[in-house]
Coordinates of C-alpha atoms in Angstrom, one line a residue:
M1 CA 267.0 220.0 307.1
V2 CA 263.7 221.2 305.2
K3 CA 262.6 217.7 303.9
I4 CA 260.2 218.5 301.1
G5 CA 258.0 216.8 298.7
L6 CA 257.3 217.4 294.9
V7 CA 253.9 216.8 293.1
D8 CA 253.7 217.8 289.6
D9 CA 252.9 215.6 286.0
H10 CA 256.1 215.8 284.6
A11 CA 258.6 214.1 285.4
I12 CA 261.7 216.8 284.2
T13 CA 259.6 219.3 285.6
R14 CA 260.3 217.9 289.4
R15 CA 263.9 216.5 288.1
G16 CA 264.8 220.3 287.5
I17 CA 263.2 221.5 290.5
K18 CA 264.8 218.6 293.4
G19 CA 268.3 219.8 291.7
L20 CA 268.0 222.8 291.3
L21 CA 266.8 222.2 295.7
E22 CA 269.1 219.4 296.3
I23 CA 272.5 221.8 296.0
S24 CA 271.7 223.2 298.4
K25 CA 272.2 221.2 301.7
R26 CA 269.7 222.6 303.4
Y27 CA 266.8 220.9 301.7
Q28 CA 266.2 217.1 300.6
V29 CA 263.5 215.6 298.9
I30 CA 261.9 212.9 300.9
V31 CA 258.0 212.3 298.5
E32 CA 258.2 212.8 294.7
A33 CA 254.7 212.3 293.4
S34 CA 252.6 212.6 289.3
N35 CA 249.6 213.4 290.9
G36 CA 247.6 213.9 294.1
K37 CA 246.8 210.6 294.8
E38 CA 249.8 209.5 295.0
L39 CA 251.0 211.6 297.3
L40 CA 247.8 211.6 299.2
A41 CA 249.9 207.7 299.4
H42 CA 252.9 209.0 300.8
L43 CA 251.3 211.2 303.2
E44 CA 249.3 207.6 304.8
S45 CA 251.7 205.5 304.4
G46 CA 253.5 208.0 306.8
T47 CA 255.9 209.9 304.4
V48 CA 255.4 214.0 305.7
P49 CA 257.4 216.8 304.0
D50 CA 257.8 219.9 305.6
V51 CA 257.0 222.1 302.6
I52 CA 255.3 220.6 300.4
V53 CA 256.0 222.0 295.9
L54 CA 252.4 221.7 293.7
D55 CA 251.6 222.2 290.2
L56 CA 248.2 222.6 290.0
S57 CA 246.8 221.4 286.9
M58 CA 247.4 217.8 286.8
P59 CA 245.7 214.8 286.1
K60 CA 243.2 212.5 288.7
M61 CA 244.1 214.7 291.4
S62 CA 244.4 218.2 290.8
G63 CA 246.3 220.2 293.1
F64 CA 243.5 222.9 294.1
D65 CA 241.5 219.5 294.8
L66 CA 244.8 217.5 296.9
I67 CA 244.6 221.8 298.9
K68 CA 241.4 220.7 299.9
E69 CA 242.1 217.3 301.3
I70 CA 244.6 218.0 303.1

């Protein structure tokens, strides 16, 4: 199973992508965050997805800044 992290500041977008991914039993969304800082907190706590689906334009920490940080 592929563990996915979703990062987008729009909750409805996260729900939609999560729903599409989880139709297939190959994917499981284990982390959802509304900005880069939230994702970093998850990563620091030990929750590390295999793949991150990332919005590039978000408040607090953009996707571009998050990529550099990771």
